[in-house]
Amino acid sequence: TLSCLQDMGELAGMFPDLVQGSSSGVSWTLKMLDLSLNWGLKMASPGSLQGLRVEILNLRGTQLGAVAVKALGLEKLDVLYAQTATAELAAETVAHFELQGLTVERSKIGYISQEALASCRSLEILGLSGTGLTELPPGFLAAMPRLRRLDLSGNRLQITTLCRNETGDASGLTTLNLSGNGLSTLPPATFSCVPHLRELLLPYNQLLSLQGHLFQDLQQLETLNLDKNPLLNLGKSWLAALPALTTLSLLDTQILRSPDPSFWGAKSLHTLSLRLPALDAPAVLSL
């Protein structure tokens, strides 16, 4: 990391036994190849890492896009962290390696086509933070049946498209990050297709009101983060629909100024994060 590499092919010259054709005739398997913060890295000579097996490849902070990785000749790649200037998800790379994880944060994707989505069935982890997304294509989650962790933070999503699935199939998603999307309302069916969700991250949004029926499909949810939301209007026993909830974070919200800041119904809650405001009268919480 933080070096002056310009071409990934330079690695074969530095470490000739990384690739096939070495004296032993056996290529390496690397748990991680971290080339992050090589700001000048922008080339991937075709076949330059022929036969190398890599579990995790980190190209954050380089000029090398995810699409270029396909030409390197890698025998195996499981997880890729990259940035790309292209306006399309690196679907060909995902399909070629049958990637388990792909993160292309702070890239200019903007829109995901149905064709690209069809190539992503192998993904278990997908990171799309700060990629300019405003909506998700129909059947987004259904197209990735193995997906468990999804990061959509730092976009401007119309989150009503998350569960827009004509088949009605439930996703196996367990972690969903919707931080910093400017969300002000969440319709009742927002999470209807993710009943296995265990961690829901919603900080840095503009949520004013929450009602219990919003969470009625999240019977397995354990962690809920609502930091940095106004939260002025909370339904009575708004947490009663979350029987498995153990961790709740409400830092920098106005929940203590709501008419009834009640926490009744959260029967499994054991970790609660609040910042108490400076008030003339004592704050009273129903726990």
Coordinates of N, CA, C and O in Angstrom, one line a residue, residues 50-233:
Q50 N -1.1 -14.7 -14.0 CA -1.7 -16.0 -14.5 C -1.6 -17.1 -13.4 O -0.5 -17.4 -12.9
G51 N -2.7 -17.7 -13.0 CA -2.7 -18.8 -12.1 C -2.7 -18.4 -10.7 O -3.0 -19.3 -9.8
L52 N -2.5 -17.2 -10.3 CA -2.5 -16.8 -8.9 C -3.9 -16.9 -8.3 O -4.9 -16.5 -9.0
R53 N -4.0 -17.4 -7.1 CA -5.3 -17.6 -6.4 C -5.3 -16.5 -5.3 O -4.4 -16.5 -4.4
V54 N -6.3 -15.7 -5.2 CA -6.5 -14.7 -4.2 C -7.8 -14.7 -3.6 O -8.9 -14.8 -4.3
E55 N -7.9 -14.7 -2.3 CA -9.2 -14.7 -1.6 C -9.7 -13.2 -1.6 O -10.9 -13.0 -1.9
I56 N -8.9 -12.2 -1.2 CA -9.4 -10.9 -1.1 C -8.4 -9.9 -1.8 O -7.2 -10.0 -1.5
L57 N -8.9 -9.2 -2.8 CA -8.1 -8.2 -3.5 C -8.6 -6.8 -3.2 O -9.8 -6.5 -3.5
N58 N -7.7 -5.9 -2.7 CA -8.1 -4.6 -2.3 C -7.5 -3.6 -3.2 O -6.3 -3.4 -3.2
L59 N -8.3 -2.9 -4.0 CA -7.8 -1.9 -5.0 C -8.4 -0.5 -4.6 O -8.4 0.4 -5.5
R60 N -8.8 -0.3 -3.4 CA -9.3 1.0 -3.0 C -8.2 2.1 -3.1 O -7.0 1.8 -2.8
G61 N -8.6 3.3 -3.6 CA -7.6 4.3 -3.7 C -6.6 4.1 -4.8 O -5.5 4.6 -4.8
T62 N -7.0 3.4 -5.9 CA -6.2 3.3 -7.1 C -7.1 3.8 -8.3 O -8.3 4.0 -8.1
Q63 N -6.5 3.8 -9.4 CA -7.2 4.2 -10.7 C -7.7 3.0 -11.4 O -8.2 3.1 -12.6
L64 N -7.5 1.8 -10.9 CA -7.8 0.6 -11.6 C -9.2 0.1 -11.3 O -9.6 -0.1 -10.1
G65 N -10.0 0.0 -12.3 CA -11.4 -0.4 -12.1 C -11.6 -1.9 -11.9 O -10.7 -2.7 -12.3
A66 N -12.7 -2.2 -11.4 CA -13.0 -3.6 -11.2 C -13.0 -4.5 -12.4 O -12.7 -5.6 -12.5
V67 N -13.4 -3.8 -13.6 CA -13.5 -4.6 -14.8 C -12.2 -5.1 -15.3 O -12.0 -6.2 -15.9
A68 N -11.1 -4.3 -15.0 CA -9.7 -4.7 -15.5 C -9.2 -5.9 -14.8 O -8.3 -6.6 -15.4
V69 N -9.7 -6.3 -13.7 CA -9.2 -7.4 -12.9 C -9.4 -8.7 -13.7 O -8.6 -9.7 -13.6
K70 N -10.4 -8.8 -14.5 CA -10.7 -10.0 -15.2 C -9.6 -10.5 -16.1 O -9.4 -11.7 -16.3
A71 N -8.8 -9.5 -16.7 CA -7.8 -9.9 -17.6 C -6.5 -10.3 -17.0 O -5.6 -10.8 -17.7
L72 N -6.4 -10.3 -15.7 CA -5.1 -10.6 -15.1 C -4.7 -12.0 -15.2 O -3.5 -12.4 -15.0
G73 N -5.7 -12.9 -15.4 CA -5.4 -14.3 -15.4 C -5.5 -15.0 -14.1 O -5.0 -16.2 -13.9
L74 N -6.0 -14.4 -13.1 CA -6.2 -15.0 -11.8 C -7.0 -16.3 -11.9 O -8.0 -16.4 -12.6
E75 N -6.5 -17.3 -11.2 CA -7.2 -18.6 -11.2 C -8.4 -18.5 -10.3 O -9.5 -19.1 -10.5
K76 N -8.4 -17.7 -9.2 CA -9.4 -17.6 -8.3 C -9.5 -16.2 -7.6 O -8.4 -15.7 -7.3
L77 N -10.6 -15.7 -7.4 CA -10.8 -14.5 -6.6 C -12.2 -14.5 -5.9 O -13.2 -14.8 -6.6
D78 N -12.2 -14.3 -4.6 CA -13.4 -14.4 -3.9 C -14.1 -13.0 -3.6 O -15.3 -12.9 -3.7
V79 N -13.2 -12.1 -3.1 CA -13.8 -10.8 -2.7 C -12.9 -9.7 -3.3 O -11.7 -9.7 -3.3
L80 N -13.6 -8.7 -3.9 CA -12.9 -7.6 -4.5 C -13.4 -6.2 -4.0 O -14.6 -6.0 -3.9
Y81 N -12.5 -5.4 -3.6 CA -12.7 -4.0 -3.2 C -12.1 -3.1 -4.2 O -10.9 -3.2 -4.5
A82 N -12.9 -2.3 -4.9 CA -12.4 -1.5 -5.9 C -13.2 -0.2 -6.1 O -14.3 0.0 -5.5
Q83 N -12.7 0.7 -6.8 CA -13.4 1.9 -7.3 C -13.3 2.0 -8.8 O -12.4 1.5 -9.4
T84 N -14.3 2.5 -9.4 CA -14.4 2.5 -10.8 C -15.0 3.8 -11.3 O -16.0 4.3 -10.7
A85 N -14.6 4.3 -12.4 CA -15.1 5.6 -13.0 C -16.3 5.2 -13.9 O -16.9 6.1 -14.5
T86 N -16.5 4.0 -14.2 CA -17.5 3.6 -15.2 C -18.9 3.7 -14.5 O -19.0 3.7 -13.3
A87 N -19.9 3.8 -15.4 CA -21.3 3.9 -14.9 C -22.0 2.6 -14.9 O -23.2 2.6 -15.1
E88 N -21.3 1.5 -14.6 CA -22.0 0.2 -14.6 C -21.3 -0.7 -13.6 O -20.1 -0.5 -13.3
L89 N -22.1 -1.5 -12.9 CA -21.6 -2.5 -12.0 C -20.7 -3.4 -12.7 O -20.9 -3.8 -13.9
A90 N -19.6 -3.9 -12.1 CA -18.6 -4.8 -12.7 C -19.2 -6.2 -12.8 O -18.6 -7.1 -12.3
A91 N -20.3 -6.3 -13.5 CA -21.0 -7.6 -13.6 C -20.2 -8.7 -14.2 O -20.2 -9.9 -13.8
E92 N -19.4 -8.4 -15.3 CA -18.6 -9.4 -16.0 C -17.6 -10.0 -15.0 O -17.3 -11.2 -15.1
T93 N -17.0 -9.1 -14.2 CA -16.0 -9.6 -13.3 C -16.6 -10.5 -12.2 O -16.0 -11.5 -11.8
V94 N -17.8 -10.1 -11.7 CA -18.5 -10.9 -10.8 C -18.8 -12.3 -11.3 O -18.5 -13.3 -10.7
A95 N -19.3 -12.4 -12.5 CA -19.7 -13.6 -13.1 C -18.4 -14.5 -13.5 O -18.5 -15.7 -13.3
H96 N -17.4 -13.8 -13.9 CA -16.1 -14.6 -14.3 C -15.6 -15.3 -13.1 O -15.2 -16.5 -13.2
F97 N -15.5 -14.7 -12.0 CA -14.9 -15.3 -10.8 C -15.9 -15.9 -9.8 O -15.5 -16.5 -8.8
E98 N -17.2 -15.7 -10.1 CA -18.3 -16.1 -9.2 C -18.0 -15.5 -7.8 O -17.9 -16.2 -6.8
L99 N -17.7 -14.2 -7.8 CA -17.3 -13.5 -6.6 C -18.4 -13.7 -5.5 O -19.6 -13.7 -5.7
Q100 N -17.8 -13.8 -4.3 CA -18.7 -13.8 -3.1 C -18.9 -12.4 -2.5 O -20.0 -12.2 -1.9
G101 N -17.9 -11.5 -2.7 CA -18.1 -10.2 -2.2 C -17.6 -9.1 -3.2 O -16.5 -9.3 -3.8
L102 N -18.3 -8.0 -3.3 CA -17.9 -6.9 -4.2 C -18.2 -5.6 -3.5 O -19.4 -5.4 -3.1
T103 N -17.2 -4.8 -3.4 CA -17.4 -3.4 -2.9 C -16.9 -2.4 -3.9 O -15.7 -2.5 -4.2
V104 N -17.7 -1.5 -4.4 CA -17.3 -0.5 -5.3 C -17.7 0.9 -4.8 O -18.3 1.7 -5.5
E105 N -17.4 1.1 -3.6 CA -17.8 2.4 -2.9 C -17.3 3.6 -3.6 O -16.2 3.6 -4.2
R106 N -18.0 4.7 -3.5 CA -17.6 6.0 -4.0 C -17.2 5.9 -5.5 O -16.3 6.5 -6.0
S107 N -18.0 5.2 -6.2 CA -17.9 5.0 -7.7 C -19.1 5.6 -8.4 O -20.1 5.8 -7.8
K108 N -18.9 5.9 -9.6 CA -20.0 6.5 -10.4 C -20.9 5.5 -11.1 O -20.8 5.4 -12.4
I109 N -21.6 4.7 -10.4 CA -22.5 3.7 -11.0 C -23.8 4.4 -11.4 O -24.2 4.4 -12.5
G110 N -24.5 4.9 -10.4 CA -25.7 5.7 -10.7 C -26.9 4.8 -11.0 O -28.0 5.1 -10.5
Y111 N -26.8 3.8 -11.8 CA -27.9 2.9 -12.2 C -27.4 1.5 -12.4 O -26.3 1.3 -13.0
I112 N -28.2 0.5 -12.0 CA -27.9 -0.9 -12.2 C -28.9 -1.5 -13.2 O -30.1 -1.5 -12.9
S113 N -28.4 -2.0 -14.3 CA -29.3 -2.6 -15.3 C -29.7 -4.0 -14.9 O -29.0 -4.6 -14.1
Q114 N -30.8 -4.5 -15.5 CA -31.2 -5.8 -15.3 C -30.2 -6.8 -15.8 O -30.0 -7.9 -15.2
E115 N -29.5 -6.5 -16.9 CA -28.5 -7.4 -17.4 C -27.3 -7.5 -16.5 O -26.8 -8.6 -16.3
A116 N -26.9 -6.4 -15.8 CA -25.8 -6.5 -14.9 C -26.2 -7.3 -13.6 O -25.5 -8.1 -13.1
L117 N -27.4 -7.1 -13.2 CA -28.0 -7.7 -12.0 C -28.0 -9.2 -12.2 O -27.7 -10.0 -11.3
A118 N -28.3 -9.7 -13.4 CA -28.4 -11.1 -13.7 C -27.1 -11.9 -13.5 O -27.1 -13.1 -13.4
S119 N -26.0 -11.1 -13.5 CA -24.6 -11.8 -13.4 C -24.2 -11.8 -12.0 O -23.0 -12.3 -11.7
C120 N -25.0 -11.4 -11.0 CA -24.5 -11.2 -9.6 C -25.1 -12.3 -8.7 O -25.1 -12.0 -7.4
R121 N -25.5 -13.4 -9.2 CA -26.2 -14.4 -8.3 C -25.2 -15.0 -7.3 O -25.7 -15.5 -6.2
S122 N -23.9 -14.9 -7.5 CA -23.0 -15.5 -6.5 C -22.7 -14.7 -5.3 O -22.2 -15.2 -4.3
L123 N -23.1 -13.4 -5.3 CA -22.7 -12.5 -4.3 C -23.3 -12.7 -3.0 O -24.5 -12.9 -2.8
E124 N -22.5 -12.7 -1.9 CA -23.0 -12.8 -0.5 C -22.8 -11.4 0.2 O -23.6 -11.1 1.1
I125 N -21.9 -10.6 -0.3 CA -21.7 -9.3 0.2 C -21.6 -8.3 -0.9 O -20.9 -8.5 -1.9
L126 N -22.4 -7.2 -0.8 CA -22.3 -6.1 -1.9 C -22.3 -4.8 -1.2 O -23.2 -4.4 -0.4
G127 N -21.2 -4.0 -1.5 CA -21.1 -2.7 -1.0 C -21.2 -1.6 -2.1 O -20.4 -1.6 -3.0
L128 N -22.2 -0.8 -2.0 CA -22.5 0.2 -3.0 C -22.6 1.6 -2.4 O -23.4 2.5 -2.8
S129 N -21.8 1.9 -1.4 CA -21.8 3.2 -0.7 C -21.3 4.3 -1.6 O -20.3 4.2 -2.2
G130 N -22.1 5.4 -1.6 CA -21.8 6.6 -2.4 C -21.6 6.4 -3.8 O -20.7 6.9 -4.5
T131 N -22.5 5.6 -4.5 CA -22.4 5.3 -5.9 C -23.4 6.0 -6.7 O -23.6 5.7 -7.9
G132 N -24.1 7.0 -6.1 CA -25.1 7.8 -6.9 C -26.4 7.2 -7.2 O -27.1 7.6 -8.1
L133 N -26.7 6.1 -6.5 CA -28.0 5.4 -6.7 C -29.2 6.2 -6.2 O -29.2 6.7 -5.1
T134 N -30.2 6.3 -7.0 CA -31.5 6.9 -6.6 C -32.6 5.9 -6.6 O -33.6 6.2 -5.9
E135 N -32.4 4.8 -7.2 CA -33.4 3.7 -7.2 C -32.8 2.4 -7.5 O -31.7 2.3 -8.0
L136 N -33.5 1.3 -7.1 CA -33.0 0.0 -7.3 C -33.9 -0.7 -8.4 O -35.1 -0.5 -8.4
P137 N -33.3 -1.5 -9.3 CA -34.1 -2.2 -10.3 C -35.1 -3.2 -9.7 O -34.8 -3.7 -8.6
P138 N -36.2 -3.5 -10.3 CA -37.1 -4.5 -9.9 C -36.4 -5.8 -9.7 O -35.6 -6.2 -10.5
G139 N -36.8 -6.5 -8.6 CA -36.2 -7.8 -8.3 C -34.8 -7.8 -7.9 O -34.0 -8.7 -8.0
F140 N -34.3 -6.6 -7.4 CA -32.9 -6.4 -7.0 C -32.4 -7.5 -6.0 O -31.4 -8.2 -6.3
L141 N -33.2 -7.7 -4.9 CA -32.7 -8.7 -3.9 C -33.0 -10.2 -4.4 O -32.2 -11.1 -4.2
A142 N -34.1 -10.4 -5.2 CA -34.4 -11.7 -5.7 C -33.3 -12.2 -6.6 O -33.1 -13.4 -6.8
A143 N -32.6 -11.3 -7.3 CA -31.6 -11.7 -8.3 C -30.3 -12.1 -7.6 O -29.4 -12.7 -8.3
M144 N -30.2 -11.9 -6.3 CA -29.0 -12.3 -5.5 C -29.4 -13.2 -4.4 O -29.4 -12.7 -3.2
P145 N -29.8 -14.4 -4.6 CA -30.3 -15.3 -3.5 C -29.4 -15.6 -2.4 O -29.8 -16.0 -1.3
R146 N -28.0 -15.4 -2.6 CA -27.1 -15.7 -1.6 C -26.7 -14.5 -0.7 O -25.9 -14.6 0.2
L147 N -27.2 -13.3 -1.1 CA -26.8 -12.1 -0.5 C -27.2 -12.0 1.0 O -28.3 -12.3 1.4
R148 N -26.2 -11.7 1.8 CA -26.4 -11.6 3.3 C -26.1 -10.2 3.8 O -26.7 -9.8 4.8
R149 N -25.2 -9.5 3.2 CA -24.8 -8.1 3.7 C -24.9 -7.1 2.5 O -24.3 -7.4 1.5
L150 N -25.6 -6.0 2.7 CA -25.8 -5.0 1.7 C -25.6 -3.6 2.2 O -26.3 -3.2 3.2
D151 N -24.7 -2.9 1.6 CA -24.4 -1.5 2.1 C -24.8 -0.6 0.9 O -24.2 -0.5 -0.1
L152 N -25.9 0.2 1.2 CA -26.4 1.2 0.3 C -26.3 2.6 0.9 O -27.0 3.5 0.4
S153 N -25.4 2.8 1.8 CA -25.2 4.1 2.5 C -24.7 5.2 1.5 O -24.1 4.9 0.5
G154 N -25.0 6.4 1.9 CA -24.5 7.6 1.1 C -25.0 7.7 -0.3 O -24.4 8.3 -1.1
N155 N -26.2 7.2 -0.5 CA -26.9 7.4 -1.8 C -28.1 8.3 -1.6 O -28.3 9.0 -0.6
R156 N -29.0 8.3 -2.5 CA -30.3 9.1 -2.4 C -31.4 8.2 -2.9 O -32.1 8.5 -3.8
L157 N -31.6 7.1 -2.2 CA -32.5 6.0 -2.7 C -33.9 6.3 -2.3 O -34.3 6.8 -1.3
Q158 N -34.8 5.9 -3.3 CA -36.2 5.8 -3.0 C -36.4 4.4 -2.5 O -36.5 3.5 -3.2
I159 N -36.4 4.3 -1.2 CA -36.2 3.0 -0.6 C -37.5 2.1 -0.8 O -37.5 0.9 -0.5
T160 N -38.6 2.7 -1.3 CA -39.7 1.9 -1.6 C -39.4 0.8 -2.7 O -40.2 -0.1 -2.8
T161 N -38.3 1.0 -3.4 CA -38.0 0.0 -4.4 C -37.2 -1.2 -3.9 O -37.0 -2.1 -4.6
L162 N -36.9 -1.2 -2.6 CA -36.1 -2.3 -2.1 C -36.8 -3.6 -2.2 O -36.3 -4.6 -2.6
C163 N -38.1 -3.6 -1.8 CA -38.9 -4.9 -1.9 C -39.9 -4.9 -3.0 O -41.0 -5.6 -2.9
R164 N -39.6 -4.3 -4.1 CA -40.4 -4.3 -5.3 C -40.0 -5.5 -6.1 O -39.2 -5.5 -7.0
N165 N -40.7 -6.6 -5.7 CA -40.4 -7.9 -6.3 C -41.6 -8.7 -6.6 O -42.5 -9.0 -5.8
E166 N -41.8 -8.9 -7.9 CA -43.1 -9.5 -8.4 C -43.3 -10.9 -7.9 O -44.5 -11.3 -7.7
T167 N -42.2 -11.6 -7.6 CA -42.4 -13.0 -7.2 C -42.8 -13.1 -5.7 O -43.4 -14.1 -5.2
G168 N -42.5 -12.1 -4.9 CA -42.8 -12.1 -3.5 C -41.9 -12.9 -2.6 O -42.2 -13.1 -1.5
D169 N -40.8 -13.4 -3.2 CA -39.9 -14.3 -2.5 C -39.1 -13.4 -1.4 O -38.8 -12.3 -1.6
A170 N -38.9 -14.1 -0.2 CA -38.1 -13.4 0.8 C -36.6 -13.5 0.6 O -36.1 -14.5 0.1
S171 N -35.9 -12.5 0.9 CA -34.5 -12.5 0.8 C -33.8 -13.0 2.1 O -34.4 -12.9 3.2
G172 N -32.6 -13.6 2.0 CA -31.9 -14.0 3.2 C -31.0 -13.0 3.8 O -30.2 -13.3 4.6
L173 N -31.2 -11.7 3.4 CA -30.3 -10.6 3.9 C -30.4 -10.5 5.4 O -31.4 -10.6 6.0
T174 N -29.2 -10.4 6.0 CA -29.1 -10.3 7.5 C -28.6 -8.9 7.9 O -28.9 -8.5 9.1
T175 N -27.9 -8.1 7.1 CA -27.4 -6.8 7.4 C -27.7 -5.8 6.3 O -27.4 -6.1 5.1
L176 N -28.3 -4.7 6.6 CA -28.7 -3.7 5.7 C -28.3 -2.3 6.2 O -28.7 -1.9 7.3
N177 N -27.5 -1.6 5.4 CA -27.0 -0.3 5.8 C -27.6 0.7 4.8 O -27.3 0.8 3.6
L178 N -28.5 1.6 5.4 CA -29.2 2.6 4.6 C -28.8 4.0 5.2 O -29.5 5.0 5.0
S179 N -27.6 4.1 5.8 CA -27.2 5.4 6.4 C -27.1 6.5 5.3 O -26.7 6.2 4.2
G180 N -27.4 7.7 5.7 CA -27.2 8.9 4.9 C -27.8 8.9 3.5 O -27.2 9.3 2.5
N181 N -29.1 8.4 3.5 CA -29.8 8.5 2.2 C -30.9 9.6 2.2 O -31.7 9.6 1.2
G182 N -30.9 10.4 3.2 CA -31.9 11.5 3.2 C -33.4 11.0 3.4 O -34.3 11.7 3.0
L183 N -33.6 9.8 3.9 CA -34.9 9.3 4.1 C -35.7 10.0 5.1 O -35.2 10.2 6.2
S184 N -36.9 10.4 4.7 CA -37.8 11.1 5.7 C -39.0 10.3 6.1 O -39.5 10.5 7.2
T185 N -39.4 9.3 5.3 CA -40.5 8.5 5.6 C -40.2 7.0 5.2 O -39.4 6.8 4.2
L186 N -40.7 6.1 5.9 CA -40.6 4.7 5.5 C -42.0 4.0 5.5 O -42.6 3.9 6.5
P187 N -42.5 3.7 4.3 CA -43.8 3.1 4.2 C -43.9 1.8 4.9 O -42.9 1.1 5.2
P188 N -45.1 1.3 5.3 CA -45.3 0.1 6.1 C -44.6 -1.1 5.5 O -44.1 -2.0 6.3
A189 N -44.6 -1.3 4.2 CA -44.1 -2.5 3.6 C -42.6 -2.4 3.2 O -42.1 -3.2 2.5
T190 N -41.9 -1.4 3.7 CA -40.5 -1.2 3.3 C -39.6 -2.4 3.5 O -38.8 -2.7 2.7
F191 N -39.8 -3.1 4.6 CA -38.9 -4.3 4.9 C -39.7 -5.6 4.8 O -39.3 -6.6 5.4
S192 N -40.7 -5.7 4.0 CA -41.5 -6.9 3.9 C -40.8 -8.0 3.3 O -41.2 -9.2 3.6
C193 N -39.7 -7.8 2.5 CA -39.1 -8.9 1.8 C -37.8 -9.3 2.5 O -37.0 -10.2 2.0
V194 N -37.5 -8.8 3.7 CA -36.2 -9.1 4.4 C -36.5 -9.6 5.8 O -36.0 -9.0 6.8
P195 N -37.3 -10.7 6.0 CA -37.7 -11.1 7.3 C -36.5 -11.7 8.1 O -36.7 -11.8 9.4
H196 N -35.4 -12.0 7.5 CA -34.2 -12.5 8.3 C -33.2 -11.5 8.7 O -32.2 -11.8 9.2
L197 N -33.6 -10.2 8.5 CA -32.7 -9.1 8.9 C -32.3 -9.1 10.3 O -33.2 -9.2 11.2
R198 N -31.0 -9.0 10.7 CA -30.6 -9.0 12.1 C -30.0 -7.6 12.4 O -29.9 -7.3 13.6
E199 N -29.5 -6.9 11.4 CA -28.9 -5.6 11.7 C -29.4 -4.6 10.7 O -29.3 -4.8 9.5
L200 N -30.0 -3.5 11.2 CA -30.5 -2.4 10.3 C -29.9 -1.1 10.7 O -30.1 -0.7 11.9
L201 N -29.2 -0.5 9.8 CA -28.5 0.8 10.1 C -29.2 1.9 9.3 O -29.2 1.9 8.1
L202 N -29.7 2.9 10.1 CA -30.5 4.0 9.5 C -30.0 5.4 10.0 O -30.8 6.3 9.9
P203 N -28.8 5.5 10.4 CA -28.3 6.8 10.9 C -28.2 7.8 9.8 O -28.2 7.5 8.6
Y204 N -28.1 9.1 10.1 CA -27.9 10.2 9.2 C -29.0 10.3 8.1 O -28.7 10.5 7.0
N205 N -30.2 10.1 8.5 CA -31.4 10.3 7.7 C -32.2 11.4 8.3 O -31.8 12.1 9.2
Q206 N -33.4 11.6 7.7 CA -34.3 12.7 8.2 C -35.7 12.1 8.7 O -36.7 12.7 8.6
L207 N -35.6 10.9 9.4 CA -36.8 10.3 9.8 C -37.4 11.0 11.0 O -36.8 11.3 12.0
L208 N -38.7 11.4 10.8 CA -39.4 12.1 11.8 C -40.4 11.3 12.6 O -40.6 11.5 13.8
S209 N -40.9 10.2 12.0 CA -42.0 9.4 12.6 C -41.7 8.0 12.4 O -41.3 7.5 11.3
L210 N -41.9 7.2 13.5 CA -41.8 5.7 13.4 C -43.0 5.1 14.1 O -43.3 5.4 15.2
Q211 N -43.6 4.1 13.4 CA -44.7 3.4 14.0 C -44.4 1.9 14.0 O -43.6 1.4 13.2
G212 N -45.0 1.2 15.0 CA -44.6 -0.2 15.2 C -44.8 -1.1 14.0 O -44.1 -2.0 13.8
H213 N -45.9 -0.8 13.2 CA -46.2 -1.7 12.1 C -45.1 -1.7 11.0 O -45.0 -2.5 10.1
L214 N -44.2 -0.6 11.0 CA -43.1 -0.6 10.1 C -42.2 -1.8 10.3 O -41.6 -2.3 9.3
F215 N -42.1 -2.3 11.5 CA -41.1 -3.3 11.8 C -41.8 -4.7 12.0 O -41.1 -5.7 12.4
Q216 N -43.0 -4.9 11.6 CA -43.7 -6.1 11.9 C -43.1 -7.3 11.1 O -43.4 -8.5 11.6
D217 N -42.4 -7.1 10.1 CA -41.8 -8.2 9.3 C -40.4 -8.5 9.8 O -39.7 -9.5 9.3
L218 N -39.9 -7.8 10.8 CA -38.5 -8.0 11.3 C -38.4 -8.7 12.6 O -37.9 -8.2 13.6
Q219 N -39.0 -9.9 12.7 CA -39.0 -10.6 13.9 C -37.7 -11.1 14.4 O -37.5 -11.4 15.6
Q220 N -36.6 -11.1 13.6 CA -35.3 -11.6 14.0 C -34.3 -10.4 14.2 O -33.1 -10.7 14.5
L221 N -34.8 -9.2 14.0 CA -33.9 -8.0 14.1 C -33.3 -7.9 15.5 O -34.0 -7.9 16.5
E222 N -31.9 -7.8 15.6 CA -31.2 -7.7 16.9 C -30.6 -6.3 17.1 O -30.5 -5.9 18.2
T223 N -30.2 -5.6 16.0 CA -29.5 -4.3 16.2 C -30.2 -3.3 15.3 O -30.4 -3.5 14.1
L224 N -30.6 -2.2 15.9 CA -31.2 -1.1 15.2 C -30.5 0.2 15.5 O -30.5 0.6 16.7
N225 N -30.0 0.9 14.5 CA -29.3 2.2 14.7 C -30.0 3.3 14.0 O -30.2 3.3 12.8
L226 N -30.5 4.2 14.8 CA -31.3 5.4 14.3 C -30.6 6.7 14.7 O -31.3 7.8 14.7
D227 N -29.3 6.7 14.9 CA -28.6 7.9 15.2 C -28.8 9.0 14.2 O -29.0 8.7 13.0
K228 N -28.8 10.3 14.7 CA -28.8 11.4 13.8 C -30.1 11.5 13.0 O -30.1 12.0 11.8
N229 N -31.2 11.1 13.5 CA -32.5 11.3 12.9 C -33.4 12.2 13.9 O -33.2 12.1 15.1
P230 N -34.3 13.0 13.4 CA -35.1 13.9 14.3 C -35.9 13.1 15.3 O -35.9 13.3 16.5
L231 N -36.7 12.1 14.7 CA -37.6 11.2 15.6 C -38.4 12.0 16.6 O -38.3 11.8 17.8
L232 N -39.3 12.8 16.0 CA -40.2 13.6 16.9 C -41.5 13.0 17.2 O -42.1 13.3 18.2
N233 N -41.9 12.0 16.4 CA -43.2 11.4 16.6 C -43.0 9.8 16.6 O -42.8 9.2 15.5

